[in-house]
Coordinates of C-alpha atoms in Angstrom, one line a residue:
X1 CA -118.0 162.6 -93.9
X2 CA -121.7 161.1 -95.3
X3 CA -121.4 159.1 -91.8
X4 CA -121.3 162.2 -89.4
X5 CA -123.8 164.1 -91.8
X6 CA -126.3 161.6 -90.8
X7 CA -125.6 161.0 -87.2
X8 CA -125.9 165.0 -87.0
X9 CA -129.2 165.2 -88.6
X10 CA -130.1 162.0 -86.3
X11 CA -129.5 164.1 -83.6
X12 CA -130.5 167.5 -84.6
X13 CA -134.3 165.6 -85.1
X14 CA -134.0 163.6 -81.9
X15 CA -133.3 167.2 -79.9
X16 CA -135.7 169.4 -81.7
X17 CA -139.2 167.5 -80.8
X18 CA -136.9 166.6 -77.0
X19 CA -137.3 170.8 -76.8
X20 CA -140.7 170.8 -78.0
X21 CA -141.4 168.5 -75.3
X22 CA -139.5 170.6 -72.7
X23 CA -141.7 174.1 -73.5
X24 CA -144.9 172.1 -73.3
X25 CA -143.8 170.6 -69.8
X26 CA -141.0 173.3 -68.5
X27 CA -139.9 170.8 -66.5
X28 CA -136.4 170.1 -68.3
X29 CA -133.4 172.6 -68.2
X30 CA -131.9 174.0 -71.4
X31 CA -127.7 174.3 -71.0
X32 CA -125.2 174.2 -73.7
X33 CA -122.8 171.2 -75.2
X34 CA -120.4 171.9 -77.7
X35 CA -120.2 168.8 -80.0
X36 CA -116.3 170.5 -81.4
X37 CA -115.6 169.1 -77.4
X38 CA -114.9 165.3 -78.0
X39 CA -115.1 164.3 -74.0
X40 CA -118.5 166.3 -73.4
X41 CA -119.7 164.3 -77.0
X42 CA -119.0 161.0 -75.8
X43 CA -120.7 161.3 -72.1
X44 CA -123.6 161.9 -74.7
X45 CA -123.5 159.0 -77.0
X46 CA -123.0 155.2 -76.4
X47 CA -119.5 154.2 -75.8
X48 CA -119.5 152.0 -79.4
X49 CA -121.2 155.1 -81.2
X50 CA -118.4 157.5 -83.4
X51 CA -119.2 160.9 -84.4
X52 CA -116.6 162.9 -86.6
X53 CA -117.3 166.6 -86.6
X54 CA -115.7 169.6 -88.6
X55 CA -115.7 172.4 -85.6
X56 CA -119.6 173.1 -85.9
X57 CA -121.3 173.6 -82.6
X58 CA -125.0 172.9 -81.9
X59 CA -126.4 173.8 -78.4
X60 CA -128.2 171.1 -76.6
X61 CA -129.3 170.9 -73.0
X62 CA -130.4 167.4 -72.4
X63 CA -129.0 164.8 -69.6
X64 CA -127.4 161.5 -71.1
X65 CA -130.0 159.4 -71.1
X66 CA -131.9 162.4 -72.7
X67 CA -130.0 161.7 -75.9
X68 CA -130.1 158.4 -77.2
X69 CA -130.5 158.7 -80.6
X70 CA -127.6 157.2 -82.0
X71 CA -129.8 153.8 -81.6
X72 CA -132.0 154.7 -84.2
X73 CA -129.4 155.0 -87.0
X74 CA -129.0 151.7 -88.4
X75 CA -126.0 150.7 -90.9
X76 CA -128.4 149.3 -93.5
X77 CA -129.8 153.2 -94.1
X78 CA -126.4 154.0 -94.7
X79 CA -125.7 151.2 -97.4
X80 CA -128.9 152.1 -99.1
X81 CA -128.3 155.5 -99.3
X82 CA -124.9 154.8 -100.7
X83 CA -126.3 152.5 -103.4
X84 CA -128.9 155.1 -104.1
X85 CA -126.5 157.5 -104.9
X86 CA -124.0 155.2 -106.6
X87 CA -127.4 154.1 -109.1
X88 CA -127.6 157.8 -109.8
X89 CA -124.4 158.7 -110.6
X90 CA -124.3 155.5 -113.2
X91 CA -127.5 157.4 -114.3
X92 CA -126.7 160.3 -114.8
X93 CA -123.7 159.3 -117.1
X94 CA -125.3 156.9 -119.5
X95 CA -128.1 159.4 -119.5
X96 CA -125.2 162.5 -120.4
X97 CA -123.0 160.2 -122.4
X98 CA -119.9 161.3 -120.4
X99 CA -116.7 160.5 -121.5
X100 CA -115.4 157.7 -119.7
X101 CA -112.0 159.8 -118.4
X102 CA -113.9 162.2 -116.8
X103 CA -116.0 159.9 -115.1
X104 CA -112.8 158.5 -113.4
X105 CA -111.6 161.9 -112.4
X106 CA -115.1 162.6 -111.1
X107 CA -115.0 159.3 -108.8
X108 CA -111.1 160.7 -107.5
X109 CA -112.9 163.8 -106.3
X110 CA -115.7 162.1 -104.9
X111 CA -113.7 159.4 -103.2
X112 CA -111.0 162.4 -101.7
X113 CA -113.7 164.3 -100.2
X114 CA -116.5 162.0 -99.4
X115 CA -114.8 159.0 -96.9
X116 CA -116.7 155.6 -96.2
X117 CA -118.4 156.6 -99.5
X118 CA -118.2 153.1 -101.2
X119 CA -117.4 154.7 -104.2
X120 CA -115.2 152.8 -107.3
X121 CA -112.3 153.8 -108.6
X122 CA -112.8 152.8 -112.6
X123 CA -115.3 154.1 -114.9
X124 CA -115.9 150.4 -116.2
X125 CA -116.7 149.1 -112.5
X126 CA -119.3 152.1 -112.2
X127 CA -120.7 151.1 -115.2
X128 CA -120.4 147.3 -114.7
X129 CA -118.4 147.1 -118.4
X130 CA -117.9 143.6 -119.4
X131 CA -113.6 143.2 -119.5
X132 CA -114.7 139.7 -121.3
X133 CA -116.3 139.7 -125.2
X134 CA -116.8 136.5 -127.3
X135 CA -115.7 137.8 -130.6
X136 CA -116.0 135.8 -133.1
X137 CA -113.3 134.9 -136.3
X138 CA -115.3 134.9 -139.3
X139 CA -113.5 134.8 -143.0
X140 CA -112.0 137.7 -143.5
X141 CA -112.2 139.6 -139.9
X142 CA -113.7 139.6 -136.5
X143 CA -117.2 139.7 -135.7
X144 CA -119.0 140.5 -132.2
X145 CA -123.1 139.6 -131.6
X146 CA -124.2 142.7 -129.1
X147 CA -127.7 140.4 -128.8
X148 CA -130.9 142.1 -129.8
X149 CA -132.6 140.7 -127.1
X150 CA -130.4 141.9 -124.0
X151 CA -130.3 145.4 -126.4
X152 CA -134.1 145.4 -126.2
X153 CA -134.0 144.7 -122.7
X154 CA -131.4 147.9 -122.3
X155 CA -133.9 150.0 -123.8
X156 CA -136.5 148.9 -122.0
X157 CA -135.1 150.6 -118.8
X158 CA -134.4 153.7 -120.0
X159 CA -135.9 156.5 -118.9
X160 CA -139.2 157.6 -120.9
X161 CA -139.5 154.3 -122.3
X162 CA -143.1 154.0 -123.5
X163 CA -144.8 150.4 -121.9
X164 CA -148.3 150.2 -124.1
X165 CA -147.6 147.9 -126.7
X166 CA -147.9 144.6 -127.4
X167 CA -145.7 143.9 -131.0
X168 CA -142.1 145.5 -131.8
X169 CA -141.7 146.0 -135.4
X170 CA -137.9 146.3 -136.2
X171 CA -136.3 147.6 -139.1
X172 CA -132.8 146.2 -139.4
X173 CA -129.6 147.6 -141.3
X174 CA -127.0 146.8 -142.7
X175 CA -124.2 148.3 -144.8
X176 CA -120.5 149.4 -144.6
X177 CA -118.8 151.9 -143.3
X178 CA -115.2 152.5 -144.2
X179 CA -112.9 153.9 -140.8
X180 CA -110.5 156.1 -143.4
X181 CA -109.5 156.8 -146.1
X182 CA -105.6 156.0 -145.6
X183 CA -106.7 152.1 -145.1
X184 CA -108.9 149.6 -146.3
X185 CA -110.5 148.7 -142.3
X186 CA -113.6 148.8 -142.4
X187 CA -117.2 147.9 -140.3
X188 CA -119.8 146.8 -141.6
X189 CA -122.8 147.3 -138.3
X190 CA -125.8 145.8 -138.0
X191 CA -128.4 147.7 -136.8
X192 CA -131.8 148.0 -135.7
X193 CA -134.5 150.3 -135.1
X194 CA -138.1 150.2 -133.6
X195 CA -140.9 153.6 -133.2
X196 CA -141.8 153.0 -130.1
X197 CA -138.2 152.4 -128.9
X198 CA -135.1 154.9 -128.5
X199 CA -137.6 157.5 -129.5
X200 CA -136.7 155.3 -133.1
X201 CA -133.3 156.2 -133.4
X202 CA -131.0 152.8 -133.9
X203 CA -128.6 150.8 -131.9
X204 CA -125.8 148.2 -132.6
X205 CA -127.0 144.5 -132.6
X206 CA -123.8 143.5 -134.0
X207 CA -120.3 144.6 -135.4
X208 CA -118.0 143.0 -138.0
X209 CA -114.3 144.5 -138.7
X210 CA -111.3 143.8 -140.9
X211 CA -108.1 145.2 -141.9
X212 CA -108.7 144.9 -145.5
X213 CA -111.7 143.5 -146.8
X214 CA -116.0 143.4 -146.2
X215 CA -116.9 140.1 -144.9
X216 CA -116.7 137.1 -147.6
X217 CA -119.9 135.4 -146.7
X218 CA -122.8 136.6 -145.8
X219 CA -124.2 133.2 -143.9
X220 CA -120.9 133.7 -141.5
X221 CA -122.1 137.4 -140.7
X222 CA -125.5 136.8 -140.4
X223 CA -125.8 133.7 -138.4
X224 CA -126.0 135.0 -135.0
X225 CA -128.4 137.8 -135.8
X226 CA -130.7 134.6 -137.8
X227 CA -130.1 132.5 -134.7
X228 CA -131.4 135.1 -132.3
X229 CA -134.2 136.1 -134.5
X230 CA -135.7 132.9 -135.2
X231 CA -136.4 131.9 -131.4
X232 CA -137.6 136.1 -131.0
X233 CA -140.2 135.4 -133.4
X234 CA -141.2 132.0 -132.3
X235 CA -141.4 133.0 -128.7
X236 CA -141.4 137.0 -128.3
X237 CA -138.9 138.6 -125.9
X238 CA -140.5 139.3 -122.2
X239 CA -140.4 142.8 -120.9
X240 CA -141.6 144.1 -117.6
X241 CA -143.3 140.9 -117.1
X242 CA -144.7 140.8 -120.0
X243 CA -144.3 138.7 -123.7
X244 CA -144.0 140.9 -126.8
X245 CA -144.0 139.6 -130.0
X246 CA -141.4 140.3 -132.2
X247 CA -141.8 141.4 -136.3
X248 CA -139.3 142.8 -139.0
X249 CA -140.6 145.4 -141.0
X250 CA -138.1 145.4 -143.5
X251 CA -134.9 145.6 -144.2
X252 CA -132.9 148.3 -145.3
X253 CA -129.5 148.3 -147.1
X254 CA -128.0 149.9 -150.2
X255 CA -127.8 147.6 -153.5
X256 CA -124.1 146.3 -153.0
X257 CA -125.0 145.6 -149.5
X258 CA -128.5 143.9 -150.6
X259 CA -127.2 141.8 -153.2
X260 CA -124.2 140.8 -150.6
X261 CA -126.6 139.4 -147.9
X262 CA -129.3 138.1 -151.0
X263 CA -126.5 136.2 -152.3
X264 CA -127.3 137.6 -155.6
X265 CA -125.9 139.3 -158.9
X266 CA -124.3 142.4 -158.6
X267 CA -127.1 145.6 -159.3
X268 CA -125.0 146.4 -162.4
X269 CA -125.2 142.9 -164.1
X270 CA -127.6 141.8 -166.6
X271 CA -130.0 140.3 -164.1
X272 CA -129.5 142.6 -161.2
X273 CA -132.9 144.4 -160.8
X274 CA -134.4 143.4 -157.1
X275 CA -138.1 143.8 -158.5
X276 CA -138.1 142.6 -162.1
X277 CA -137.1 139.8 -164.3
X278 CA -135.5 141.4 -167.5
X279 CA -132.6 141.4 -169.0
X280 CA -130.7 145.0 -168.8
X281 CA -129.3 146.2 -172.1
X282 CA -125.9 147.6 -172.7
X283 CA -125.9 151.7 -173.2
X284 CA -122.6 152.6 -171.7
X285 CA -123.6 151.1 -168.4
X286 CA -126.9 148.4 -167.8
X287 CA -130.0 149.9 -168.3
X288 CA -133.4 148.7 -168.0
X289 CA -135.6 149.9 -170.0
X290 CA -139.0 148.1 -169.7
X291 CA -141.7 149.3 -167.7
X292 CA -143.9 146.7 -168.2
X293 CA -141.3 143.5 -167.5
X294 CA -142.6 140.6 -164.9
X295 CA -142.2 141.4 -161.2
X296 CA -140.5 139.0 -158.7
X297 CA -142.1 137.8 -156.0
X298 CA -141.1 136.4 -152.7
X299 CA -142.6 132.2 -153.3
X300 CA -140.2 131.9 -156.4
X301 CA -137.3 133.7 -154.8
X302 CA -137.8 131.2 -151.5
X303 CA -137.6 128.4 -154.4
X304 CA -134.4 129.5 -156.4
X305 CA -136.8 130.3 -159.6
X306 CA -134.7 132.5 -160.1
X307 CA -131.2 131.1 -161.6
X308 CA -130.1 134.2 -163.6
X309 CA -130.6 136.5 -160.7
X310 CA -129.8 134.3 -157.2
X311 CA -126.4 133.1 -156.7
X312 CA -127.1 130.9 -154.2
X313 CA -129.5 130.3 -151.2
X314 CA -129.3 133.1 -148.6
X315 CA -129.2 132.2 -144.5
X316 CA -132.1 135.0 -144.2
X317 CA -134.2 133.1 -146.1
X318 CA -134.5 130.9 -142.6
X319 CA -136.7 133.9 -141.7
X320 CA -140.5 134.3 -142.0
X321 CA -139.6 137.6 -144.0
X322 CA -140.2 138.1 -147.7
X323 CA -137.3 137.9 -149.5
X324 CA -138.5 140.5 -152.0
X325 CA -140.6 142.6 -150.4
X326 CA -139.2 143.0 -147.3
X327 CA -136.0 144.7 -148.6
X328 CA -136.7 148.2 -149.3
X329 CA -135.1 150.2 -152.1
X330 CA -132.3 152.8 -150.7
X331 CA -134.4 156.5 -151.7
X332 CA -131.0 157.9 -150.9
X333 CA -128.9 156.6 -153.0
X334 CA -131.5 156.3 -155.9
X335 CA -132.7 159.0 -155.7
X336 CA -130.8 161.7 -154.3
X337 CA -127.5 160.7 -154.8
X338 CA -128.6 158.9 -158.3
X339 CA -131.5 160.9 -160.7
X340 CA -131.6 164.3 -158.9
X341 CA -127.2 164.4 -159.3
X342 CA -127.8 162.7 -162.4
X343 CA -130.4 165.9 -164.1
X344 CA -127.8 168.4 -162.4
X345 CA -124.6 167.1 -163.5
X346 CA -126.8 167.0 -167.3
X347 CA -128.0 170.2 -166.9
X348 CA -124.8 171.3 -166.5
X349 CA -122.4 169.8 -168.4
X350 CA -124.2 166.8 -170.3
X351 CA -125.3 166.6 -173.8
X352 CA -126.5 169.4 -175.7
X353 CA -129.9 169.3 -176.1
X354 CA -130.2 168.3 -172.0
X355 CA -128.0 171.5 -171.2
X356 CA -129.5 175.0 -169.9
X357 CA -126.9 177.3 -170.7
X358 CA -124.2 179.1 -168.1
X359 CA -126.1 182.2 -167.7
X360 CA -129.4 179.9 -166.6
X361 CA -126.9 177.7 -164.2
X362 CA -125.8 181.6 -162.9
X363 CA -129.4 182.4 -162.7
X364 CA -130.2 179.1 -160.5
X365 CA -126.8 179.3 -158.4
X366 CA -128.2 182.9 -157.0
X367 CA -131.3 182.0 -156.9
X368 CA -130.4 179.3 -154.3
X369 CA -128.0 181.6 -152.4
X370 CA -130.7 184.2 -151.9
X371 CA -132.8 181.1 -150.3
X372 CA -130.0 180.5 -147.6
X373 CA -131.4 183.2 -145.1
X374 CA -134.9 181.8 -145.2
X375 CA -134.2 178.1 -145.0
X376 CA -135.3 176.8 -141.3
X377 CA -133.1 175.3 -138.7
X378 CA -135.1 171.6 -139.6
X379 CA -133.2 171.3 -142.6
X380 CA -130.1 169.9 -142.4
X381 CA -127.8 172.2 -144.7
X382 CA -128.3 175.4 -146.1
X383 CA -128.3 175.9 -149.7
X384 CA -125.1 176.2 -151.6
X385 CA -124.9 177.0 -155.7
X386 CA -124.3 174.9 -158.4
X387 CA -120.7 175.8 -159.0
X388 CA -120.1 173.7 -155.9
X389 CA -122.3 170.6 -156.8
X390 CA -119.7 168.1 -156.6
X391 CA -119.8 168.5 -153.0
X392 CA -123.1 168.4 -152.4
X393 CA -124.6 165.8 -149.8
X394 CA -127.5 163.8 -149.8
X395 CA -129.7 165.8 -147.9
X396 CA -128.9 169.3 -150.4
X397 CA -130.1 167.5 -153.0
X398 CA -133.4 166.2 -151.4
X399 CA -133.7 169.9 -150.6
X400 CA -133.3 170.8 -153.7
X401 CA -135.3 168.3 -155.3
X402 CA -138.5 168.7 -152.6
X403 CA -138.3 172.3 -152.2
X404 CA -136.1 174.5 -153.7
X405 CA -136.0 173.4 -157.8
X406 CA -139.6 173.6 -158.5
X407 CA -139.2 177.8 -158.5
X408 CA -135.8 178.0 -159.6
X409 CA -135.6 176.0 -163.0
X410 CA -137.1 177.4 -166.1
X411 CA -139.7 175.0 -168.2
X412 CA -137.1 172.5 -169.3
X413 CA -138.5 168.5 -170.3
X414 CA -137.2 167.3 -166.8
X415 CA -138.0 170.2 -165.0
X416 CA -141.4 168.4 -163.9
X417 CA -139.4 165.9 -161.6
X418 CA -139.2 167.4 -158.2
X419 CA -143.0 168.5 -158.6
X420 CA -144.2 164.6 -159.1
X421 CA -141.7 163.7 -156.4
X422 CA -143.3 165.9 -153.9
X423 CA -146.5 164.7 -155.0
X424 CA -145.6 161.1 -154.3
X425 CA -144.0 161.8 -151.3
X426 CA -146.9 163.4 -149.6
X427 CA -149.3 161.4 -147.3
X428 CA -152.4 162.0 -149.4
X429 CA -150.6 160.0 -152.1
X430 CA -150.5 156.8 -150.2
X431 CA -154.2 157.1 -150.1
X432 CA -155.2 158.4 -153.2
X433 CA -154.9 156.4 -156.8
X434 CA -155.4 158.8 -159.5
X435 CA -152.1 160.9 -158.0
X436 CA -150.3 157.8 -157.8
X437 CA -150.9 157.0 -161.2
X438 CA -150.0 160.6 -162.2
X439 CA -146.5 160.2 -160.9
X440 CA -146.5 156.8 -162.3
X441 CA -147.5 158.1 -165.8
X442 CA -144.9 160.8 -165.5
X443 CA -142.2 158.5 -164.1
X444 CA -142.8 156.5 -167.2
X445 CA -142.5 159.3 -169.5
X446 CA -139.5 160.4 -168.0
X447 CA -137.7 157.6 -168.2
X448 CA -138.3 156.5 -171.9
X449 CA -137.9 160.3 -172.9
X450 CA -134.9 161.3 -170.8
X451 CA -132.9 159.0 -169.0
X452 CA -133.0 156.4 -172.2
X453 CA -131.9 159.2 -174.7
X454 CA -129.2 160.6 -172.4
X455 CA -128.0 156.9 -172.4
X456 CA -128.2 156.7 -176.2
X457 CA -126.8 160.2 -176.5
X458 CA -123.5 159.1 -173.7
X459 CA -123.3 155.8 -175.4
X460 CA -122.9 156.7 -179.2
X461 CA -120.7 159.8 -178.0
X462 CA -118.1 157.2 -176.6
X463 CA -118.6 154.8 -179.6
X464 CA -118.0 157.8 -181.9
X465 CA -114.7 158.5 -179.3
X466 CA -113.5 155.5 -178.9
X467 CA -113.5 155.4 -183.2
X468 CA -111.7 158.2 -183.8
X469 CA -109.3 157.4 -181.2
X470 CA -108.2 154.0 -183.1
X471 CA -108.5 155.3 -186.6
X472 CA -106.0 157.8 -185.0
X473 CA -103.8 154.9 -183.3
X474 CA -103.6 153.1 -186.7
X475 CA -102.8 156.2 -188.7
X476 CA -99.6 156.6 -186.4
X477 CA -98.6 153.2 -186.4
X478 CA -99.0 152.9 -190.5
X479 CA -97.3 156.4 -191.0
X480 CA -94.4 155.2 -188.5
X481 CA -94.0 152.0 -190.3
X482 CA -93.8 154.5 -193.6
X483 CA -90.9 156.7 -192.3
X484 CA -88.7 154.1 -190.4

């Protein structure tokens, strides 16, 4: 079909500037040839030259050697317009994320109604999808090394890719992700993320699943990413002709996940902090209480100062990356899954002297359902009341704590927390000392005041518990031994 389309318009050209030629000169006569008639068609063309037609009918009046167009169509125009169209389509599907299945009904349709079209039958031959993968066995499960140089390459082809810089700053991740809740198989991803690529959204670098447990050492999953990265960083990766050097930024991963690939304590032991060197104290749960304690730094960590707090040397430590520094604390989970639920969850059904009363959580709970209709399309999730708390996600509470709680709690002695949050989390803060030291101050405050007397409070209340209950265990037992 493609092949007669083009020999058609071949010839439609070749005849149109003939008959300009013919009314400048009037010396040539204009009859009629019907191309539907195969023995007039082939008196026309060159015995070796095929035309397949579908009844159309074009008028020409030319004699044979008039027409001899068929020797300008060449079988190499043809190939290049099918790969053309064959680069689209590929395209056009990794550009639409199609779904692999209809891509293979799409090439069926194409390949029925578009003969000599060169045209695959498989979505994975479109695509070019490798059928071959070196996955590796590592203790515990399977792991498989995507490359973050041929990913960077990937990128780099994409369309609206950005080619003005000389350095990529990556952040990489890491962390687990559970696949249900009915099994224990899991992946734990590696990511990585740049600004100026993927408009800074990440993609996989590498991929580790089991059956039943995260991986069991940390130099086994990470070896291929440290491998990679060490000659990246030496050398740079090339793109369009050009070196670019390679940096990590940081690395970001939540504090199981952190300790895991530090080889360190667990965050809940006595030596557990990432940036300090106390020792926690016991309230219920480890707490550490000092403000003022010695910070750790990235020199002693490289030389295992610290023998209370590292486990054992880590593989990233390879790495011209600080080993401190470079691993940012998780604002989510510390944040907005740990203070903010913390206060509400107090507020609401904590000790005492930290609660605000039903009618005040009523008061709040409208208060935040009479928001819903105002709250823009940027935010993730509208707001929800308090009865339904427990089900709240990460990103309610960062509304709630940014925006939202500043108006609707009454002066309370932690109600000042989402106002020196937004404070610090504004640019101007970054630049300015006297309201970092504000928040500071207040942070401070709030902790020594608050969170350690909550702990107190939590901790004597289950001594107290815990009392009564064996007083009450050994009453039984003794009035038992009394009446049998």
């Amino acid at each position: 079909m493609s092949s007669s389309r083009n020999k058609r318009r071949i010839i439609q050209k070749s005849y149109e500037n003939l008959v300009l030629e013919v009314d400048a000169l009037d010396e040539i006569s204009v009859g009629t040839v019907e191309l539907s008639d195969n023995s007039v068609l082939d008196n026309l063309l060159p015995d070796n030259t095929t035309v397949y037609n579908d009844g159309a009918q074009y008028s020409y009046g030319l004699e044979k050697e008039a027409i001899n167009s068929s020797s300008e169509y060449d079988s190499d125009e043809v190939n290049d317009a099918d790969q053309d169209f064959k680069s689209g389509l590929v395209k056009w599907v990794a550009k639409h994320k199609i779904n692999g299945v209809a891509v293979d009904d799409l090439l069926k349709l194409l390949s029925a109604n578009i003969p000599g079209g060169n045209l695959p039958e498989s979505y994975k031959t479109l695509m070019k999808t490798p059928t071959k993968y070196k996955i590796d066995l590592i203790d515990g499960g399977q792991y498989y090394h995507f490359g973050l140089e041929r990913q960077l390459q990937r990128l780099s082809k994409i369309a609206g890719f950005t080619d003005n810089f000389e350095t990529i700053e990556l952040k990489i991740g890491i962390d687990g992700l559970p696949i249900s809740r009915s099994s224990k198989k899991q992946f734990w991803p590696i990511l990585a993320s740049g600004d100026i690529l993927n408009n800074g959204k990440p993609f996989l670098v590498g991929l580790y699943f089991s059956l039943f447990c995260k991986p069991e050492k940390s130099d086994q999953l990470l070896g291929p990413l440290v491998e990679e990265l060490t000659l990246l960083l030496a050398n740079g990766v090339e793109i369009n002709g050009l070196v670019r050097k390679i940096s990590i930024k940081c690395i970001v991963a939540d504090a199981p996940a952190r300790n895991f690939v530090k080889n360190c304590v667990a965050f809940n032991g006595y030596y557990g902090c990432d940036r300090c060197t106390q020792k926690g104290q016991w309230l219920g749960r480890v707490v550490f209480s000092e403000l003022d304690a010695p910070l750790r730094n990235d020199q002693d960590f490289r030389r295992n100062m610290y023998h209370n707090h590292q486990v054992k040397e880590s593989i990233l430590s390879k790495l011209e990356i600080g080993m401190v520094s470079s691993f940012v604390l998780d604002y989510m989970h510390l944040v907005c899954l740990g203070v903010t639920r913390k206060l509400i969850s107090c507020w609401r059904s904590g000790p005492i002297p930290l609660r605000i009363g039903r009618q005040n959580i009523a008061q709040i709970s409208e208060r935040l359902i009479a928001c819903k209709n105002f709250i823009p399309s940027e935010f993730n999730r509208k707001p929800r009341s308090l009865v339904e708390v427990d089900y709240w996600k990460a990103t309610e509470y960062r509304t709630f704590l940014l925006y939202l709680g500043q108006g609707k709690i009454e002066p309370h002695p932690a109600s000042d927390t989402p106002t020196a949050v937004t404070i610090r989390e504004t640019p101007e803060a970054k630049c300015d000392t006297r309201l970092v030291s504000f928040c500071s101050a207040f942070w401070a405050a709030f902790t020594t005041t608050i969170v350690m007397r909550l702990c107190k409070q939590s901790w004597s209340s289950w001594t107290s518990l815990t009392v009564g209950v064996s007083v009450a265990v050994v009453g039984l037992v003794f009035l038992a031994i009394l009446i049998f």
